[in-house]
Short mmCIF file of C-alpha atoms in Angstrom, two decimals:
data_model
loop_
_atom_site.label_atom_id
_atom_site.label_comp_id
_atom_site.label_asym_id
_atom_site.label_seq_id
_atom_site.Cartn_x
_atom_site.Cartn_y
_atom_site.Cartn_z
CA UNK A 1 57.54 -25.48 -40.13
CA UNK A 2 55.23 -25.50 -42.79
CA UNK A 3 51.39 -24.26 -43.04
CA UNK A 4 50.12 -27.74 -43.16
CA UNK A 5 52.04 -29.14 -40.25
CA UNK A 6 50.81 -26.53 -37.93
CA UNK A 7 47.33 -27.25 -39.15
CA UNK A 8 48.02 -30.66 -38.65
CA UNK A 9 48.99 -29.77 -34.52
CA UNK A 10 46.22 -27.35 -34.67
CA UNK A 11 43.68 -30.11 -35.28
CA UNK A 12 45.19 -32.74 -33.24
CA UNK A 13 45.41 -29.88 -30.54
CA UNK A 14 41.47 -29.36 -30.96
CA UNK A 15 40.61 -32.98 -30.99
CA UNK A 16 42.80 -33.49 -27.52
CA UNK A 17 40.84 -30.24 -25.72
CA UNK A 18 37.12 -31.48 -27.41
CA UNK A 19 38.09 -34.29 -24.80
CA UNK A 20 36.02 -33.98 -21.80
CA UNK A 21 38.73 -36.03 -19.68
CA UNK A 22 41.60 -33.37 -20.87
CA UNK A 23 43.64 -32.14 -17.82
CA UNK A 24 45.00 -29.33 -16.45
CA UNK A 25 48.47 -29.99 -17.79
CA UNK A 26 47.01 -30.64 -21.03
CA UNK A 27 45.84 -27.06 -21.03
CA UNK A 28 48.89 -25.75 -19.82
CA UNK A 29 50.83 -27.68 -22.40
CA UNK A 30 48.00 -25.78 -25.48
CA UNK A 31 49.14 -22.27 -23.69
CA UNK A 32 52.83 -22.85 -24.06
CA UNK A 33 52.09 -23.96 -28.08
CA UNK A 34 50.20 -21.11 -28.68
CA UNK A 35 52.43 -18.65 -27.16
CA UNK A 36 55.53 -20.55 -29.27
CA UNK A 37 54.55 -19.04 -32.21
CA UNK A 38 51.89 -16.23 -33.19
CA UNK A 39 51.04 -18.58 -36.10
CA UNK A 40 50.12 -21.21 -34.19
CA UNK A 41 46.99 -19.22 -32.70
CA UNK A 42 45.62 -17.99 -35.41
CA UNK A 43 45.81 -21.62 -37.47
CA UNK A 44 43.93 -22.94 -34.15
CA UNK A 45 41.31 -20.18 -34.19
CA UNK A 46 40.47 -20.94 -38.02
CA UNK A 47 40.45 -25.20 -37.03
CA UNK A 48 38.09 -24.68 -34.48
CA UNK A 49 36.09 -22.35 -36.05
CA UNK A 50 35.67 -24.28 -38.92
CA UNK A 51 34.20 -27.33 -37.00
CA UNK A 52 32.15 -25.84 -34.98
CA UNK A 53 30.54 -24.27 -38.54
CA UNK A 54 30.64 -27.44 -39.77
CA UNK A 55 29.33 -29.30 -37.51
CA UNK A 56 26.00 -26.98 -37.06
CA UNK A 57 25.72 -27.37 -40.93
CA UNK A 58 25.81 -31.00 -40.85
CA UNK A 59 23.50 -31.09 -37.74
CA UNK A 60 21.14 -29.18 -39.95
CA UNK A 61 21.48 -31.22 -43.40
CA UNK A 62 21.13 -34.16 -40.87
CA UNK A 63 17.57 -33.08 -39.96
CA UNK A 64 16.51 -32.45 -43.64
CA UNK A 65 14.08 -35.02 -44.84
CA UNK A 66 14.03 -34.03 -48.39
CA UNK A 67 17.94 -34.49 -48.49
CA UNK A 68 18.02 -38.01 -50.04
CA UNK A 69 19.53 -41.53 -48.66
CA UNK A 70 22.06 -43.54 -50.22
CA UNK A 71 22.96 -46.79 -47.75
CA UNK A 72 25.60 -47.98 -50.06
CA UNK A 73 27.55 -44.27 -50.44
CA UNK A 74 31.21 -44.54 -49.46
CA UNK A 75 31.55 -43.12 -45.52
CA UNK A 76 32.00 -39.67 -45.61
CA UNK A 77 35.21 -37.99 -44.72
CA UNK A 78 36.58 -36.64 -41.82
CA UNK A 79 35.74 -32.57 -41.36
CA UNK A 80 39.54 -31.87 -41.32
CA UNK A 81 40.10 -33.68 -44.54
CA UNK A 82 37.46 -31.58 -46.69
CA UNK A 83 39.07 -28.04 -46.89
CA UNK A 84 36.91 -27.25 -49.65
CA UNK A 85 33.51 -28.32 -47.99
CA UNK A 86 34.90 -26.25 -45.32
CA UNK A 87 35.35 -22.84 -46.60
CA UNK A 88 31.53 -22.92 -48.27
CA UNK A 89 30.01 -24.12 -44.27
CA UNK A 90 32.16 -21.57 -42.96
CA UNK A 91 30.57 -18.76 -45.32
CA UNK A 92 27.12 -19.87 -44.85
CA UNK A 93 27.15 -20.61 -40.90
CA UNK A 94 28.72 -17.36 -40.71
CA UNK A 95 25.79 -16.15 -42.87
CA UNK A 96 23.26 -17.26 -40.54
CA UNK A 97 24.82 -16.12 -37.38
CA UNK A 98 25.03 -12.75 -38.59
CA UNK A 99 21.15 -12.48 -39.55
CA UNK A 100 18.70 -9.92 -38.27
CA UNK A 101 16.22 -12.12 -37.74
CA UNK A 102 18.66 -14.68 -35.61
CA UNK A 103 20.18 -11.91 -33.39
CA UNK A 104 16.55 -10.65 -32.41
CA UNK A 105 15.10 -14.25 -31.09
CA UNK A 106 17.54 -14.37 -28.19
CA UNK A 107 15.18 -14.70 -25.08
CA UNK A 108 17.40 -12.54 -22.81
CA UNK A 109 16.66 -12.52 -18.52
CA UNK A 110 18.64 -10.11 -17.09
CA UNK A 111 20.30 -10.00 -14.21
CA UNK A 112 22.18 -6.80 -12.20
CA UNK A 113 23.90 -5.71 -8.77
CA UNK A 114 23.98 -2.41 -6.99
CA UNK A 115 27.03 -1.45 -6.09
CA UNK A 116 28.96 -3.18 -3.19
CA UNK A 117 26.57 -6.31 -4.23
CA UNK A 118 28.11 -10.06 -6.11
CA UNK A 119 25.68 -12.43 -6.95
CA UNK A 120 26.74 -16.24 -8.78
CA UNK A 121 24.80 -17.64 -11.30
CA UNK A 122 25.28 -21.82 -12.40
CA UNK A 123 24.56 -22.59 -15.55
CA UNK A 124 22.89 -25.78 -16.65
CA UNK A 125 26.20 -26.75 -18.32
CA UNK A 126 28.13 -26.55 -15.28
CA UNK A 127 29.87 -23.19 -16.08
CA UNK A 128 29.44 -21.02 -13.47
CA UNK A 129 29.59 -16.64 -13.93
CA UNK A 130 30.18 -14.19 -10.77
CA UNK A 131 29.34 -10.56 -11.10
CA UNK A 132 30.95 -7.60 -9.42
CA UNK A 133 29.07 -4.95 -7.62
CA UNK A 134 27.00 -2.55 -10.40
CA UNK A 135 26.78 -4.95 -12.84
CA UNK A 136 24.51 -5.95 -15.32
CA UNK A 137 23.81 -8.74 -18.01
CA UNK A 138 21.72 -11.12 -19.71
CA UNK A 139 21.59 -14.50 -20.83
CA UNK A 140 19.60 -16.39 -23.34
CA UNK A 141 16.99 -18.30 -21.87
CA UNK A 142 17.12 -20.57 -24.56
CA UNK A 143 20.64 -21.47 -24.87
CA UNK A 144 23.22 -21.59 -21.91
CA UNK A 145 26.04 -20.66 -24.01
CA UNK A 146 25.47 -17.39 -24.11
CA UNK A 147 25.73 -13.73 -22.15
CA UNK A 148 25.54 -10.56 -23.04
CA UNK A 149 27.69 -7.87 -20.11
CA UNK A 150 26.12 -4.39 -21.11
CA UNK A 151 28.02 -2.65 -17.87
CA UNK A 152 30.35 -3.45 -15.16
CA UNK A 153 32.29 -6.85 -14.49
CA UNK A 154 32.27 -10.45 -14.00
CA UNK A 155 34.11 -13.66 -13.89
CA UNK A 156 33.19 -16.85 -16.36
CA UNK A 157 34.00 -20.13 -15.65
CA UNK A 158 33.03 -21.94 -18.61
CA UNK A 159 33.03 -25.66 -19.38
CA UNK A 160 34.21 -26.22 -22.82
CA UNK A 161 32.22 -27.67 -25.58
CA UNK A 162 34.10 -27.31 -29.20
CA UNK A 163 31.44 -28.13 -30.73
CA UNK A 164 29.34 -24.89 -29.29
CA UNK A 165 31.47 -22.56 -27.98
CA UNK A 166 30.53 -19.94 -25.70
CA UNK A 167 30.04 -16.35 -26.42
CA UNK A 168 30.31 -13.48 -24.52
CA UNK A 169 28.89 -10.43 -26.55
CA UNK A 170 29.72 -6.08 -24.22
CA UNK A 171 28.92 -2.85 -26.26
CA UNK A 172 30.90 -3.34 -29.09
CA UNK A 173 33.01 -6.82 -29.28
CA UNK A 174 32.26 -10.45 -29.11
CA UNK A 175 34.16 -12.72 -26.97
CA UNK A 176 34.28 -16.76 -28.09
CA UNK A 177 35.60 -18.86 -24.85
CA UNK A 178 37.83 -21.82 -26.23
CA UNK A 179 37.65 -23.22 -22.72
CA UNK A 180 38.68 -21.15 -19.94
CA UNK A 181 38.73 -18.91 -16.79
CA UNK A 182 38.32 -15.27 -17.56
CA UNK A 183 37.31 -11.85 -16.30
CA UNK A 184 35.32 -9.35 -18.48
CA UNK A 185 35.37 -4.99 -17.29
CA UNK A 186 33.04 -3.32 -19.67
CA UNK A 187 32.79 0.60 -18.48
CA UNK A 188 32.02 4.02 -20.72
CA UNK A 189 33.60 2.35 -24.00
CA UNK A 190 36.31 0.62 -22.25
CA UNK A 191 37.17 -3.30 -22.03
CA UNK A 192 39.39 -5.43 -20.75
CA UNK A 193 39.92 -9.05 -20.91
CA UNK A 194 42.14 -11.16 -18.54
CA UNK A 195 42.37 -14.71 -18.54
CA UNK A 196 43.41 -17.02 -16.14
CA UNK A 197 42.94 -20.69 -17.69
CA UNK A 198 42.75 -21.43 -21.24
CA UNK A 199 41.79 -19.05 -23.94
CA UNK A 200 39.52 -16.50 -25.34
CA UNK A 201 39.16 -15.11 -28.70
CA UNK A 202 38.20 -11.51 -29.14
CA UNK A 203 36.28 -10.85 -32.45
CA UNK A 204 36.34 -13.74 -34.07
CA UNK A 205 34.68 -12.86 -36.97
CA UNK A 206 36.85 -9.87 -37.47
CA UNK A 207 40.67 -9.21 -35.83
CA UNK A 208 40.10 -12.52 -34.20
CA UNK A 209 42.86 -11.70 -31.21
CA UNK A 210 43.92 -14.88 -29.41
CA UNK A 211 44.67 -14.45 -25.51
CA UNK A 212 45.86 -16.86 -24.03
CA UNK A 213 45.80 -17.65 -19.80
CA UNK A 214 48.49 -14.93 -18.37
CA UNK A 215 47.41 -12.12 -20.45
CA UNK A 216 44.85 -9.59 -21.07
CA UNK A 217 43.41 -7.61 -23.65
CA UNK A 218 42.31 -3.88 -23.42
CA UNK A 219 40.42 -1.38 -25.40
CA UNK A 220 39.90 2.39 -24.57
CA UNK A 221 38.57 5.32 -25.90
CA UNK A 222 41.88 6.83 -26.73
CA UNK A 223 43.48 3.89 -27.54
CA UNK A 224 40.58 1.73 -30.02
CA UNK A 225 42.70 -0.69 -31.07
CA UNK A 226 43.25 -4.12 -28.95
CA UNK A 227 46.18 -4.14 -27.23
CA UNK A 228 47.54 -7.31 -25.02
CA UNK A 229 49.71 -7.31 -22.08
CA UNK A 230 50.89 -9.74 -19.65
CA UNK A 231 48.73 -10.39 -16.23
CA UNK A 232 49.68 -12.64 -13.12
CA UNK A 233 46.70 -15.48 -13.52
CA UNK A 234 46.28 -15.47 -9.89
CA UNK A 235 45.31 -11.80 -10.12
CA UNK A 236 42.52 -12.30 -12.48
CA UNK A 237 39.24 -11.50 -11.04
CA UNK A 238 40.86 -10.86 -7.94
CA UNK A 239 37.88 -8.40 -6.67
CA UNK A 240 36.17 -11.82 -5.11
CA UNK A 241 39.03 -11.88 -2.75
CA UNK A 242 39.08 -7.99 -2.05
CA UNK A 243 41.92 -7.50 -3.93
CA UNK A 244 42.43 -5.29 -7.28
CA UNK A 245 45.09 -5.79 -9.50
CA UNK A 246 46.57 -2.92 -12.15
CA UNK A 247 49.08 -2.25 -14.71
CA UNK A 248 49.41 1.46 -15.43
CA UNK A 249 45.40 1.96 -14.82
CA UNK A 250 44.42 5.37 -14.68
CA UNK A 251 42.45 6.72 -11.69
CA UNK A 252 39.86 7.29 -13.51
CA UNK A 253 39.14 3.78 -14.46
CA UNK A 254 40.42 2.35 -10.40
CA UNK A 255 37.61 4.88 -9.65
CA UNK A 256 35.48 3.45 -11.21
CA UNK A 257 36.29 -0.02 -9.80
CA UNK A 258 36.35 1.30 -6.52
CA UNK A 259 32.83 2.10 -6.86
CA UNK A 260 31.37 -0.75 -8.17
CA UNK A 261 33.74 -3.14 -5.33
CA UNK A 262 32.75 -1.28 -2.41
CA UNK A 263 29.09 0.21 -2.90
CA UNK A 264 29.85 3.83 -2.49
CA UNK A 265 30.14 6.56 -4.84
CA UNK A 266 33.80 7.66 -5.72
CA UNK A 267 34.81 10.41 -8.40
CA UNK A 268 37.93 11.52 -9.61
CA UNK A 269 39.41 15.42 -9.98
CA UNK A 270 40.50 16.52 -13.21
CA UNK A 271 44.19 16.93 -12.08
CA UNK A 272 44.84 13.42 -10.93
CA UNK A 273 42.22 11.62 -13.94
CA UNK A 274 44.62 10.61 -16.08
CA UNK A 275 47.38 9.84 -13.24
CA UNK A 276 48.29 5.78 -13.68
CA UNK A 277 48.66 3.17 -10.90
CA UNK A 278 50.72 0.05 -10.95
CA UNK A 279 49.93 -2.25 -8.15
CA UNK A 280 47.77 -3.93 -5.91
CA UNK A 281 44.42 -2.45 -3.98
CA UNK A 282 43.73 -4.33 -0.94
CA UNK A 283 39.97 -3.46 0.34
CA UNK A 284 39.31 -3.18 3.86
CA UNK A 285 35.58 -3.25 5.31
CA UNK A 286 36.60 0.39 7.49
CA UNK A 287 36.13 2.83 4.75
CA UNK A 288 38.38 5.15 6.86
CA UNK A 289 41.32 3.39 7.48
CA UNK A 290 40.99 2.17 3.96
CA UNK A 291 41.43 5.57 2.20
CA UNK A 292 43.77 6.48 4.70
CA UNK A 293 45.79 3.79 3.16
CA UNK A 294 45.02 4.77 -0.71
CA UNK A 295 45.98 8.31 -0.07
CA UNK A 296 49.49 7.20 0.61
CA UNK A 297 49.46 4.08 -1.71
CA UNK A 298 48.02 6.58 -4.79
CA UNK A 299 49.40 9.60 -3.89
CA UNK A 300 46.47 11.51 -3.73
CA UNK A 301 44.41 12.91 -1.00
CA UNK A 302 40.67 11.49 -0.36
CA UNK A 303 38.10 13.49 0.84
CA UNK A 304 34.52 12.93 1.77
CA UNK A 305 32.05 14.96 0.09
CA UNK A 306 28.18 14.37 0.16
CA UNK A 307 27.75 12.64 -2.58
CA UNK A 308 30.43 9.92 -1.55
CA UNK A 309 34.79 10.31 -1.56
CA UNK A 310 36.82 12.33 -3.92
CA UNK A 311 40.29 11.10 -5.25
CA UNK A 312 42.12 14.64 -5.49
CA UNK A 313 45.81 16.32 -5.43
#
């Protein structure tokens, strides 16, 4: 198929989901497109992107008064049929975004839990965010489209708006929602991304990675470079049902998890850091019977030491 008929079902793609009536099916029919064909995603990402650029630059020539008035000039066309206009908004919007002096005048209220804690937050828009135990993040008091996760985890469910996506920025990467469920771990340099509905794109600006609902993306110290793997959508953001979900996780990282889930402090020897776990982590409110479990499930022994429980050999 050629360039211009994907573009073609790229656009008529992003006109059907800028549809506040589109279903569920209709979301689920966009998944199995984009997973068809790696092209398909990245033609989508650069539609979409392109009209939300646009459209901000036309909102803004729209507001200039010294921009003059012609009643009788021919009706303009349609932002999919000027490719050229669109490359030059697409420079300068990107332009703007990326100045100092815009980045700095977010008004940013933060928010955190202790450890063992959730808290939801609704958002004017409807979209709706629930953060795991240890947590913390900000959003812009001006603008409900955007959050910034600094440490820990938390779940987005974000009502989709083409025309101004959300963004989700962690320590180092940008996350644009293109209308969907995801959950976002952000811990000592490490990220992970698993969606459950829809899509996210991960640096847009830059490697611009597509995932799509069923699979995640992770990024580690040892391993910098995005890499994306299945995951069951039912498991995403399964902590809010007690239940943790992982693919060849180290112990380290579970550690970590197990920490910020149930409220009490939980390290990791050196022997067993870099041991991985595939599987499922049912928590129980009896801390005792619950390690009892995880020593057999893990293979590891727990102990309780005075600063909190030790995962060990």
């Amino acid at each position: 198929m050629s360039v211009e008929l994907r573009k073609d079902e790229a656009i008529a793609w992003h006109l059907r989901l800028s549809n506040p009536a589109a279903s569920a099916q209709d979301w689920d029919d966009f998944t199995n497109w984009l997973e068809a064909d790696p092209v398909n995603a990245d033609i989508y990402d650069s539609v979409a992107l392109a009209d939300a650029d646009l459209t901000d630059t036309l909102a803004i020539a729209k507001s200039d008064p010294a921009l003059p008035q012609n009643d009788n000039a021919p009706a303009p066309a349609k932002w999919y049929q000027r490719r050229g206009f669109l490359a030059v908004a697409a420079s300068a919007a990107l332009a703007v975004l990326l100045s100092p002096a815009l980045m700095s005048s977010r008004d940013l209220q933060r928010y955190e839990t202790q450890p063992g804690e959730t808290r939801e937050i609704a958002l004017s828009d409807g979209s709706q965010i629930a953060m795991n135990g240890g947590t913390r993040l900000a959003l812009d008091k001006k603008s409900n489209r955007f959050a910034r996760i600094d440490a820990g985890e938390a779940v987005f469910t974000i009502r989709h708006d083409a025309a101004n996506p959300f963004v989700v920025e962690t320590t180092d990467s940008t996350l644009r929602d293109l209308g969907t469920v995801f959950n976002v771990r952000q811990d000592d340099g490490a990220l992970e991304v698993a969606v459950a509905q829809g899509a996210v794109q991960y640096n847009p600006h830059d490697e611009a990675v597509t995932v799509t609902a069923g699979n995640r993306l992770v990024i580690s110290r040892d391993r910098p470079v995005p890499v994306v793997s299945k995951a069951d959508p039912v498991s995403v953001g399964g902590w809010r049902q007690g239940r943790l979900t992982y693919q060849a996780t180290p112990l380290s990282v579970i550690a970590l998890d197990l920490t910020r889930t149930l409220g009490t402090p939980i390290s990791v020897s050196r022997d067993v850091a870099g041991r991985r776990f595939t599987g499922v982590i049912r928590i129980e409110q009896d801390k005792e019977v619950f390690f009892h479990r995880l020593e057999s499930l893990l293979s590891v022994r727990v102990r309780h030491t005075a600063n909190g429980w030790q995962l060990t050999s």
